[in-house]
mmCIF file of N, CA and C and ligand atoms in Angstrom:
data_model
loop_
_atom_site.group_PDB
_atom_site.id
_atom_site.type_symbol
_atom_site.label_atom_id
_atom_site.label_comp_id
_atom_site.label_asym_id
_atom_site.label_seq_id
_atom_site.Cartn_x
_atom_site.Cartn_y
_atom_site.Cartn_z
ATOM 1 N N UNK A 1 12.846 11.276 5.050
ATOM 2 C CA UNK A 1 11.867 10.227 5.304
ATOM 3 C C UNK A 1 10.883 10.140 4.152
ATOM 4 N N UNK A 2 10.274 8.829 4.225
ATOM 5 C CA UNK A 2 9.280 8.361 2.622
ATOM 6 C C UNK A 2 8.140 8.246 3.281
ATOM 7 N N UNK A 3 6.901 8.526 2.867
ATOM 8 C CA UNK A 3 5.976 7.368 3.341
ATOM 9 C C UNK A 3 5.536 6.316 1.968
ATOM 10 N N UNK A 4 5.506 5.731 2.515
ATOM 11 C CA UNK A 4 4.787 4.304 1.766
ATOM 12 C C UNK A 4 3.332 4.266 1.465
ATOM 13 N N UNK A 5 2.623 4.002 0.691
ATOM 14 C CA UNK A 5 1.563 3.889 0.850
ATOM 15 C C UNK A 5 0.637 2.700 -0.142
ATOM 16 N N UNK A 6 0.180 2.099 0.446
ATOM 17 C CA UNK A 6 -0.261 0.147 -0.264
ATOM 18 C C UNK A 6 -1.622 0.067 -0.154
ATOM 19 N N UNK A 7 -1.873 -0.098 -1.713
ATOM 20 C CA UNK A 7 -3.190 -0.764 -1.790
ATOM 21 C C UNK A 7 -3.199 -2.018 -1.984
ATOM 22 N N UNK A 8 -3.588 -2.880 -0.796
ATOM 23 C CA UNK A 8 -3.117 -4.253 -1.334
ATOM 24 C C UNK A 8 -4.369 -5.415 -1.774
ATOM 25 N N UNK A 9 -4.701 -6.151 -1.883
ATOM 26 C CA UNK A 9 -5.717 -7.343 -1.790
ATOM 27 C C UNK A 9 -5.903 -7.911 -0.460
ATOM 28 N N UNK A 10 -6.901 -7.730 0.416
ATOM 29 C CA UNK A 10 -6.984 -7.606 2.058
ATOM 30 C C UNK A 10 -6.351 -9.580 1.891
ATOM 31 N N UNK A 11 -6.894 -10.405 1.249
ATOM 32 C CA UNK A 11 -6.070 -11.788 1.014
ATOM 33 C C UNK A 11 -4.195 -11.490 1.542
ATOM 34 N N UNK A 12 -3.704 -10.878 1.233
ATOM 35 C CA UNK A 12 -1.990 -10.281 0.923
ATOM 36 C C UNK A 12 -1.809 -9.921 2.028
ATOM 37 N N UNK A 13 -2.618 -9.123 3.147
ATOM 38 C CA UNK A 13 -2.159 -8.335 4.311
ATOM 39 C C UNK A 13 -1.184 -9.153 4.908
ATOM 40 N N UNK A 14 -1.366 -10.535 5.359
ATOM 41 C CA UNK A 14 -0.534 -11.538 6.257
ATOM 42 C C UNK A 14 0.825 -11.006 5.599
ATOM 43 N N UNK A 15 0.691 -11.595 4.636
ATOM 44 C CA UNK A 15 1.980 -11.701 3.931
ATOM 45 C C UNK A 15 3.046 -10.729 3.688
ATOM 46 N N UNK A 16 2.005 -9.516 3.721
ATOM 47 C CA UNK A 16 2.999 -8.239 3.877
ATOM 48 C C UNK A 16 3.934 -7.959 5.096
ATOM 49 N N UNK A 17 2.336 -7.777 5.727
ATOM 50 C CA UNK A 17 2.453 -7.224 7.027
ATOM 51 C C UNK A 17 4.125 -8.317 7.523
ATOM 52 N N UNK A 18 3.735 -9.592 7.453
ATOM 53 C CA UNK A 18 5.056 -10.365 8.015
ATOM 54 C C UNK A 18 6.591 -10.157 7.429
ATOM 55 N N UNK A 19 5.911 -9.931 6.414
ATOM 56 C CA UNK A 19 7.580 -8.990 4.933
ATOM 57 C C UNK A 19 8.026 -8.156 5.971
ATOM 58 N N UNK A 20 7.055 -7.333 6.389
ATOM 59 C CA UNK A 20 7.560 -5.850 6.542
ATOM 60 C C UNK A 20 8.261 -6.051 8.028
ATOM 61 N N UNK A 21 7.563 -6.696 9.119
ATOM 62 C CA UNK A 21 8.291 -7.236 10.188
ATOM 63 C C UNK A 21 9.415 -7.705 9.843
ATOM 64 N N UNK A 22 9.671 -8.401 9.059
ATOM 65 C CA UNK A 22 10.838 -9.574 9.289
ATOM 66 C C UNK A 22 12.189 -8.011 8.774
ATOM 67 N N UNK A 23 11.582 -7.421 8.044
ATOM 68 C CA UNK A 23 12.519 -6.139 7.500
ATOM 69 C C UNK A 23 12.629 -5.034 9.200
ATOM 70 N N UNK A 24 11.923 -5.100 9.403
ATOM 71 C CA UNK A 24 12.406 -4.238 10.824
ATOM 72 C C UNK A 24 11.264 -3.155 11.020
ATOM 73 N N UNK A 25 10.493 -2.809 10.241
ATOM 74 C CA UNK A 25 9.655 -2.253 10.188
ATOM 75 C C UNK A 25 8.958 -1.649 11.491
ATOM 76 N N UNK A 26 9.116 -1.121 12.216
ATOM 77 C CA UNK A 26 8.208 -0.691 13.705
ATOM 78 C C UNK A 26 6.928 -0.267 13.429
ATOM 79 N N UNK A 27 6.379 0.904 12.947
ATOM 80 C CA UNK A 27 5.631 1.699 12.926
ATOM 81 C C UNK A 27 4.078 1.649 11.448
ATOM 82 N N UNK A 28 2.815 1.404 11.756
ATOM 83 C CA UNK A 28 2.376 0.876 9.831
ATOM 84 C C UNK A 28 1.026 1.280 10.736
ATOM 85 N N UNK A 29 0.511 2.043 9.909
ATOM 86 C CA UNK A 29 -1.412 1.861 9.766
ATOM 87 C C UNK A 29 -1.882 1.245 8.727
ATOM 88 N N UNK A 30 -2.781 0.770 9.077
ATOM 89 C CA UNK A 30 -3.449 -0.017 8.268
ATOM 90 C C UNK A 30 -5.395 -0.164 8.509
ATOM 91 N N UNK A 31 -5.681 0.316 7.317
ATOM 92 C CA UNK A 31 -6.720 0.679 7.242
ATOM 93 C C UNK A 31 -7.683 -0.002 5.685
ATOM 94 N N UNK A 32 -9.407 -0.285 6.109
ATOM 95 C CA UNK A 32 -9.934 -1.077 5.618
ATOM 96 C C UNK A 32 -10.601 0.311 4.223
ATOM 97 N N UNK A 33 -10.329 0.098 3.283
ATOM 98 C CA UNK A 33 -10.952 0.826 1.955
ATOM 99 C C UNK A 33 -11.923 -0.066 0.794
ATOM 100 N N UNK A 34 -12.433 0.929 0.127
ATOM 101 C CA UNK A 34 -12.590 0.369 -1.117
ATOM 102 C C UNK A 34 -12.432 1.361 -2.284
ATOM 103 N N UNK A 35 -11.718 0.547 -3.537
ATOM 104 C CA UNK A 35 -11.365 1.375 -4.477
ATOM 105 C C UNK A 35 -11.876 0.412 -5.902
ATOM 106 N N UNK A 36 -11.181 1.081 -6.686
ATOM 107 C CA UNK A 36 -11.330 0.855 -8.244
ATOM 108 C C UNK A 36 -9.748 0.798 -8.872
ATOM 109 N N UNK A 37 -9.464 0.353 -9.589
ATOM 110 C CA UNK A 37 -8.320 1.019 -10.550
ATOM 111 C C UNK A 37 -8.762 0.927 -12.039
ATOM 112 N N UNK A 38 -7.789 0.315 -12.895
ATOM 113 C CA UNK A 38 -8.095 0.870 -14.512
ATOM 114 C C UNK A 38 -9.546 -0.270 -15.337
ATOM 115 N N UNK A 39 -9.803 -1.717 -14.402
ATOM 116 C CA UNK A 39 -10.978 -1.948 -14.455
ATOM 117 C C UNK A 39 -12.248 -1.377 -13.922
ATOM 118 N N UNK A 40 -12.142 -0.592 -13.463
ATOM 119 C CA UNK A 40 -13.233 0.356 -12.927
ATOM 120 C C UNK A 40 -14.268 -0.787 -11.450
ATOM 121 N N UNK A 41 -13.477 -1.625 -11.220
ATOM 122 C CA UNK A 41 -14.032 -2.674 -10.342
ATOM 123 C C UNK A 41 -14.545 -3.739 -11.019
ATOM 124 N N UNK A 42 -13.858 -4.081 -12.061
ATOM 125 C CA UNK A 42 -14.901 -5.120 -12.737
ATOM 126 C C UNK A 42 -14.051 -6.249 -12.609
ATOM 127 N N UNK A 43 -14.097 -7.315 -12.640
ATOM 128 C CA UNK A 43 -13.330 -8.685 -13.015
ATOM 129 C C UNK A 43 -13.347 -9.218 -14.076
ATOM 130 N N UNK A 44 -14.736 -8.822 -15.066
ATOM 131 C CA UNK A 44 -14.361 -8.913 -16.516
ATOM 132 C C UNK A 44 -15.030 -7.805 -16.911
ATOM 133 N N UNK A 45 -14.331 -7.516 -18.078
ATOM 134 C CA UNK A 45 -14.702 -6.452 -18.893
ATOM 135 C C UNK A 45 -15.376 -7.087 -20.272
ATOM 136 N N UNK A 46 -16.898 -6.381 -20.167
ATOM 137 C CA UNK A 46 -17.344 -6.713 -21.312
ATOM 138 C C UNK A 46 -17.274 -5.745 -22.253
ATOM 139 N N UNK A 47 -18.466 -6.145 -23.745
ATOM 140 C CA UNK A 47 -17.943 -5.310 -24.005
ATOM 141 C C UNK A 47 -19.278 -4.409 -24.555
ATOM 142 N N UNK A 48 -19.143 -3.122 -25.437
ATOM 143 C CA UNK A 48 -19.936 -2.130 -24.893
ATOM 144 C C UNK A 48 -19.739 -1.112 -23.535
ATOM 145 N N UNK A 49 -20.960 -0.081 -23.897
ATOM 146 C CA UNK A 49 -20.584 1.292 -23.078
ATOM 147 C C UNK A 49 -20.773 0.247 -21.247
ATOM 148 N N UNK A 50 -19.577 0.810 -20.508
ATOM 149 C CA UNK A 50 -19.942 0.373 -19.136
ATOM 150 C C UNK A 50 -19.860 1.454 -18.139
ATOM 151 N N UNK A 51 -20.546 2.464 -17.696
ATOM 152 C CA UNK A 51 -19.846 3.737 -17.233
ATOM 153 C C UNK A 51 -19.361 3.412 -15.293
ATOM 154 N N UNK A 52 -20.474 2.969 -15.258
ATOM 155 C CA UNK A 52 -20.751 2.556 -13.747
ATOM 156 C C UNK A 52 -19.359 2.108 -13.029
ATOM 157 N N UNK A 53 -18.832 2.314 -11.922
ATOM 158 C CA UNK A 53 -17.916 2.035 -10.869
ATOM 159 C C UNK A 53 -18.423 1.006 -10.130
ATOM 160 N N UNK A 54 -17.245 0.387 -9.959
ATOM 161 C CA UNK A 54 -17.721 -0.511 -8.987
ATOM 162 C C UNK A 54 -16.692 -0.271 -8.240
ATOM 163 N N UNK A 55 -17.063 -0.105 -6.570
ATOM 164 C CA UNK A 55 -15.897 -0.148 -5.540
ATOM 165 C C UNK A 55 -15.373 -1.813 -4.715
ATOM 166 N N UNK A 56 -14.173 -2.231 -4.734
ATOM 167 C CA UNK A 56 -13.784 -3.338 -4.273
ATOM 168 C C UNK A 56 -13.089 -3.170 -2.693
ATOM 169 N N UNK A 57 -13.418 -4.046 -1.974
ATOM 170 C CA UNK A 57 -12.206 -3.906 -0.544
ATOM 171 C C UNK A 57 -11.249 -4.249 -0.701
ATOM 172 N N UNK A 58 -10.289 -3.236 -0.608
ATOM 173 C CA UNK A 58 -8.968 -3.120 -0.086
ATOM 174 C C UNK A 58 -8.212 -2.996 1.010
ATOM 175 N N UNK A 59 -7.185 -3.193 1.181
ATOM 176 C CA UNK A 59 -6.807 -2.303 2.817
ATOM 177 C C UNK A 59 -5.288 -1.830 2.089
ATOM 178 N N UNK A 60 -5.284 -0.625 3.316
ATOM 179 C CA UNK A 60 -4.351 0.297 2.704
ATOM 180 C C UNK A 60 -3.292 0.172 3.768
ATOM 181 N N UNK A 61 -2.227 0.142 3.345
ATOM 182 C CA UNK A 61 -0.582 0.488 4.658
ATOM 183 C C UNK A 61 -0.048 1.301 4.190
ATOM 184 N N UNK A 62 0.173 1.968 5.644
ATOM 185 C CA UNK A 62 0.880 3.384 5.331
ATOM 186 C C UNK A 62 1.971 2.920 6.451
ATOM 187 N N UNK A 63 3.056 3.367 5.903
ATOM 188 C CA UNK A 63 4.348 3.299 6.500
ATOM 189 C C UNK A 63 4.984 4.490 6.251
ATOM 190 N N UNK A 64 6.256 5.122 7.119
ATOM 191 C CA UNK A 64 7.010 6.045 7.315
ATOM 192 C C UNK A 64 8.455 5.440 7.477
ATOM 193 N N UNK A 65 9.776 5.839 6.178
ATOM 194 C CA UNK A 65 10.489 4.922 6.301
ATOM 195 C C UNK A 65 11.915 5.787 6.633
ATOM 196 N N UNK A 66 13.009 5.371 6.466
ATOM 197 C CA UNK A 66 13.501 6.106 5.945
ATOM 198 C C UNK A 66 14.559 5.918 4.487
ATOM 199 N N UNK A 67 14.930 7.161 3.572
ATOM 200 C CA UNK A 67 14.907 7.454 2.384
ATOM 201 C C UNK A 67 15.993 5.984 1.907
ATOM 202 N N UNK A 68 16.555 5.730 2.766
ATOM 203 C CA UNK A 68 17.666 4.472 2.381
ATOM 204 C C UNK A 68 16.652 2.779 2.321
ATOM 205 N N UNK A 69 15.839 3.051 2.943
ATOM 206 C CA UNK A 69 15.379 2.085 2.722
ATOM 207 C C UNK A 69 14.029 1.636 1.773
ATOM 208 N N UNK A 70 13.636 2.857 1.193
ATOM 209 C CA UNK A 70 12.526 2.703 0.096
ATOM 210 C C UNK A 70 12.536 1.453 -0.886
ATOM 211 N N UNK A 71 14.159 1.247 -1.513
ATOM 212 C CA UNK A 71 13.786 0.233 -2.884
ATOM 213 C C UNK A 71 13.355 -0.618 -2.108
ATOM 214 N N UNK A 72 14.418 -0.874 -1.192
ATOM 215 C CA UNK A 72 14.075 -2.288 -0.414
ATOM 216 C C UNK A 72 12.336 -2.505 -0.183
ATOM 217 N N UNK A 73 12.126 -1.574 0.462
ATOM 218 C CA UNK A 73 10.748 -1.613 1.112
ATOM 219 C C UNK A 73 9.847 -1.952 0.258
ATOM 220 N N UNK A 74 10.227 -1.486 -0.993
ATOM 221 C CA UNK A 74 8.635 -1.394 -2.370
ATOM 222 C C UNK A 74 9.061 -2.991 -2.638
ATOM 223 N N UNK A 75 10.318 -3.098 -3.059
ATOM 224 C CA UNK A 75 10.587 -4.398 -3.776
ATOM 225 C C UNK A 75 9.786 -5.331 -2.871
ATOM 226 N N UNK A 76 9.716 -5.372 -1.333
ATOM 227 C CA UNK A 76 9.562 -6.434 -0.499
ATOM 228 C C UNK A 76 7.561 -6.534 -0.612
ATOM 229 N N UNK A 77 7.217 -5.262 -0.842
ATOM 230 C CA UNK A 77 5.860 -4.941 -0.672
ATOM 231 C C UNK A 77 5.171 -5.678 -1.987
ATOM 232 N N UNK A 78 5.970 -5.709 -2.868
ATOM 233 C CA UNK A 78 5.431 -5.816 -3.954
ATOM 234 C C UNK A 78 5.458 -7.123 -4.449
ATOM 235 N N UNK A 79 6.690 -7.794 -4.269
ATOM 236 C CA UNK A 79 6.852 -9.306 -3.856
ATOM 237 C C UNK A 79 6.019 -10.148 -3.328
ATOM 238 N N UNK A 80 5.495 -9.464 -2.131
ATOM 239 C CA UNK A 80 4.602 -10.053 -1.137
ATOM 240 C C UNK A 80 3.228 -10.294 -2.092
ATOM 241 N N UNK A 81 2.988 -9.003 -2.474
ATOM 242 C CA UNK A 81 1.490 -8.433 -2.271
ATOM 243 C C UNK A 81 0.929 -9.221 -3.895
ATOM 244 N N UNK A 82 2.058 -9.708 -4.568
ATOM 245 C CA UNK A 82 1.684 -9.939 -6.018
ATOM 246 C C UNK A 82 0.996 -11.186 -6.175
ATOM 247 N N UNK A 83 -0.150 -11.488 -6.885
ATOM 248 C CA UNK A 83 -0.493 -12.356 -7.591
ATOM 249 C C UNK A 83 -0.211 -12.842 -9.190
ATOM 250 N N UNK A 84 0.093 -11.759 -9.734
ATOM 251 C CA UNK A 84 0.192 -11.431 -11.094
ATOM 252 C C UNK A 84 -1.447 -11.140 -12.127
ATOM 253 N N UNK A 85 -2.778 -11.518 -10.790
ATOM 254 C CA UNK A 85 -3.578 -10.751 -11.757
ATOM 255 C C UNK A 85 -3.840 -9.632 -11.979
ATOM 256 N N UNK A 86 -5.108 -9.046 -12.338
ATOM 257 C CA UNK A 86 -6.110 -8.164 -11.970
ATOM 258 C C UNK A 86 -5.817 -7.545 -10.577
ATOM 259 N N UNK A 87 -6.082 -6.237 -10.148
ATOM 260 C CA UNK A 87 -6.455 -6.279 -9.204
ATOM 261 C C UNK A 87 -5.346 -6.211 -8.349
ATOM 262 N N UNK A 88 -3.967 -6.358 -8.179
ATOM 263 C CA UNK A 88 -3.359 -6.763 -7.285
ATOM 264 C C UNK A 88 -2.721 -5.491 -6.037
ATOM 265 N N UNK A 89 -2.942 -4.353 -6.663
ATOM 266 C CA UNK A 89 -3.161 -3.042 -5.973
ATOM 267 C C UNK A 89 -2.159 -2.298 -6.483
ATOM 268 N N UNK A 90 -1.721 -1.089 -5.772
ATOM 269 C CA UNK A 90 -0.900 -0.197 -6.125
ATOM 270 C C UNK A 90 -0.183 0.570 -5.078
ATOM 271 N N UNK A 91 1.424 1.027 -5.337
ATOM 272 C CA UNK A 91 1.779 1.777 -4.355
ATOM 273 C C UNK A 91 2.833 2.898 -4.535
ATOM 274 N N UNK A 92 2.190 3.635 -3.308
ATOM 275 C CA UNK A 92 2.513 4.871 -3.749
ATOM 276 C C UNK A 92 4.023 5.771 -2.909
ATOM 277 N N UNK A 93 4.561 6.508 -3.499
ATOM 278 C CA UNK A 93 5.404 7.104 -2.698
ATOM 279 C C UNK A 93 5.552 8.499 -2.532
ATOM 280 N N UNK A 94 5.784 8.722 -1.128
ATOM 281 C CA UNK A 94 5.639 10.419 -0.923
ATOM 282 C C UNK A 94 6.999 10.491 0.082
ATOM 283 N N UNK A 95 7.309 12.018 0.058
ATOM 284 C CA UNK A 95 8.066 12.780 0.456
ATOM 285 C C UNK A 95 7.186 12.918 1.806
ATOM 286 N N UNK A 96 7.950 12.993 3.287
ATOM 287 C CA UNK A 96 7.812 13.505 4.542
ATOM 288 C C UNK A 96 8.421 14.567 4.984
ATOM 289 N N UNK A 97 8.050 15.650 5.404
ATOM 290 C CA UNK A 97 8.591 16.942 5.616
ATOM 291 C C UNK A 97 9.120 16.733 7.089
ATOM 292 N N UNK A 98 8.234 15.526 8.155
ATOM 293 C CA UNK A 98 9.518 15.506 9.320
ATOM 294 C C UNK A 98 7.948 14.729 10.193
ATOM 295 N N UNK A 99 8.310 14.120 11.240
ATOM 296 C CA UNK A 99 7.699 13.164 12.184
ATOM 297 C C UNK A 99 7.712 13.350 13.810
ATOM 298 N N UNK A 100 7.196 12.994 14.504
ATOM 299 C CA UNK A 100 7.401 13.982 15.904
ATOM 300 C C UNK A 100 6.740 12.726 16.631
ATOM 301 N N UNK A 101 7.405 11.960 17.823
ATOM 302 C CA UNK A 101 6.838 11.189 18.140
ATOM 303 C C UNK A 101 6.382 11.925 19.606
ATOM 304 N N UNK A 102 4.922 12.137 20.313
ATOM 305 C CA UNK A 102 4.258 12.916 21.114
ATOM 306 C C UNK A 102 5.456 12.430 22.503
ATOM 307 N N UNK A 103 4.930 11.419 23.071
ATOM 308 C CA UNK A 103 5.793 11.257 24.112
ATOM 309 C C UNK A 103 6.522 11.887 24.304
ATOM 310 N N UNK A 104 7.760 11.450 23.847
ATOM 311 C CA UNK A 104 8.773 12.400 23.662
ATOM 312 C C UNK A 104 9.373 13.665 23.378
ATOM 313 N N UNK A 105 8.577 13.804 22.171
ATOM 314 C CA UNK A 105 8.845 15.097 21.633
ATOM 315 C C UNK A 105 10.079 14.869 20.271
ATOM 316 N N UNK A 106 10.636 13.559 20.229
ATOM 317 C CA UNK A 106 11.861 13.363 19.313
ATOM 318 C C UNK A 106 11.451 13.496 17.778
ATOM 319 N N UNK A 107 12.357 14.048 17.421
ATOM 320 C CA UNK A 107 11.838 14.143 15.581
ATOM 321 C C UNK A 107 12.325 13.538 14.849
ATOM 322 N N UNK A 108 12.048 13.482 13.176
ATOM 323 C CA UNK A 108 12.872 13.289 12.271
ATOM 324 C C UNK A 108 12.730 12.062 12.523
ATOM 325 N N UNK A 109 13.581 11.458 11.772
ATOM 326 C CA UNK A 109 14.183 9.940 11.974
ATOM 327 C C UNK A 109 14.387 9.088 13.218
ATOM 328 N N UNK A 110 14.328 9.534 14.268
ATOM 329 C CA UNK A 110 14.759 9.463 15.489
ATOM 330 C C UNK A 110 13.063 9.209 15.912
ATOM 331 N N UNK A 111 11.697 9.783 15.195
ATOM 332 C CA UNK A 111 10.440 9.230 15.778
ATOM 333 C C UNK A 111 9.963 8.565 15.320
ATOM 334 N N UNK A 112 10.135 8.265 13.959
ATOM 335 C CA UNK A 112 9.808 6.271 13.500
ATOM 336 C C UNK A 112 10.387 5.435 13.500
HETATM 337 N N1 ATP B 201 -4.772 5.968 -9.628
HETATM 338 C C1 ATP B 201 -5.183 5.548 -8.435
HETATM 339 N N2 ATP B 201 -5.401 6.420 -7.442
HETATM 340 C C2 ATP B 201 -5.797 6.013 -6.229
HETATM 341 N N3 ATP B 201 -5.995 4.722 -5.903
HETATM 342 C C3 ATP B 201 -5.795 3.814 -6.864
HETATM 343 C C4 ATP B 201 -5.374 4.165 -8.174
HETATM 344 N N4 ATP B 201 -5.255 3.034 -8.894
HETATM 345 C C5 ATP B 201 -5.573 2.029 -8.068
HETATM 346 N N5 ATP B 201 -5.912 2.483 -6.857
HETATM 347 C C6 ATP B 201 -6.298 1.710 -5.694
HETATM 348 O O1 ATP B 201 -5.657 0.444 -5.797
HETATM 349 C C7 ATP B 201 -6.605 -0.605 -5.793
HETATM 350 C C8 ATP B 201 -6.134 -1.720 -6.680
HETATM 351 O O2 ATP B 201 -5.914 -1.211 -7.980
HETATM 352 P P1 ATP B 201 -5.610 -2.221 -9.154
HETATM 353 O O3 ATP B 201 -4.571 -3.187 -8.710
HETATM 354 O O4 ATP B 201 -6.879 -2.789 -9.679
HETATM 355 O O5 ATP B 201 -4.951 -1.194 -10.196
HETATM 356 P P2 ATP B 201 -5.003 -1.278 -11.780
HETATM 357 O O6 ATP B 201 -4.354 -0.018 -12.272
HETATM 358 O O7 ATP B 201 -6.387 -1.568 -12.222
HETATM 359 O O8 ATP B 201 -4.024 -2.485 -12.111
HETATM 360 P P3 ATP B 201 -4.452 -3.953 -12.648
HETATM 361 O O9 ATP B 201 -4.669 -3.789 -14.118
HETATM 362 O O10 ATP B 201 -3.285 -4.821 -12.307
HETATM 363 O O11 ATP B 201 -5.701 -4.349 -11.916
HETATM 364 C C9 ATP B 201 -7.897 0.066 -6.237
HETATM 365 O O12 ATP B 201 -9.034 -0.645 -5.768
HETATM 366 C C10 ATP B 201 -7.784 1.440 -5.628
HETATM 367 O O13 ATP B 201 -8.154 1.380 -4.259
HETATM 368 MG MG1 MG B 202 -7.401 -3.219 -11.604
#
């Protein structure tokens, strides 16, 4: 199992979020952030010393997939989520050591 993990432009969520449904997707948190990336929060960069951060809202999706379906998943995420500017977020991928859905008790692949 993968998890997914999306920083997207809170604008993009629809669009994902409906990607990721129409793919089969069951299971996604999604949560309200703010970050920076290699503009440091800026929309323009001037020029001279700028040290200061600026934090922007984001929202983040976290998904749990499994390992066959990752390209698919990024390609679809990324499709969605793109504008082609600034800003358009980033995503990340991790290794899952195993998933346990409470109810049940079922693991692995079998609980997302
Ligand atoms: N290295 C990182 N570690 C953790 N979070 C990051 C990292 N880079 C970006 N993010 C998160 O992703 C959001 C969007 O990043 P952003 O798309 O601006 O990345 P970027 O590297 O600056 O690319 P671009 O030049 O296209 O803007 C940030 O606000 C932050 O929440
Ligand atoms: Mg940026």
């Amino acid at each position: 199992m993968t998890k997914i993990e999306c920083i997207l432009r809170p604008g993009k969520l629809e669009e994902v979020k409906d990607a990721l449904g129409k793919f089969g997707i069951n299971g996604m948190t999604v949560t309200q952030v703010i970050g920076c990336g290699l503009q440091k929060g800026r929309t323009e960069v001037y020029r001279g010393a700028e040290y200061s951060i600026n934090l922007l809202p984001k929202v983040k999706v976290e998904i749990v997939i499994r390992d066959q379906d990752v390209n698919q998943v990024v390609n679809l995420i990324a499709q969605a989520a793109r504008t082609g500017e600034i800003g358009d977020g980033k995503i990340f991928v991790y290794p899952v050591a195993d998933a346990i859905r409470i109810r049940t008790g079922e693991k692995g692949e079998s609980a997302i």
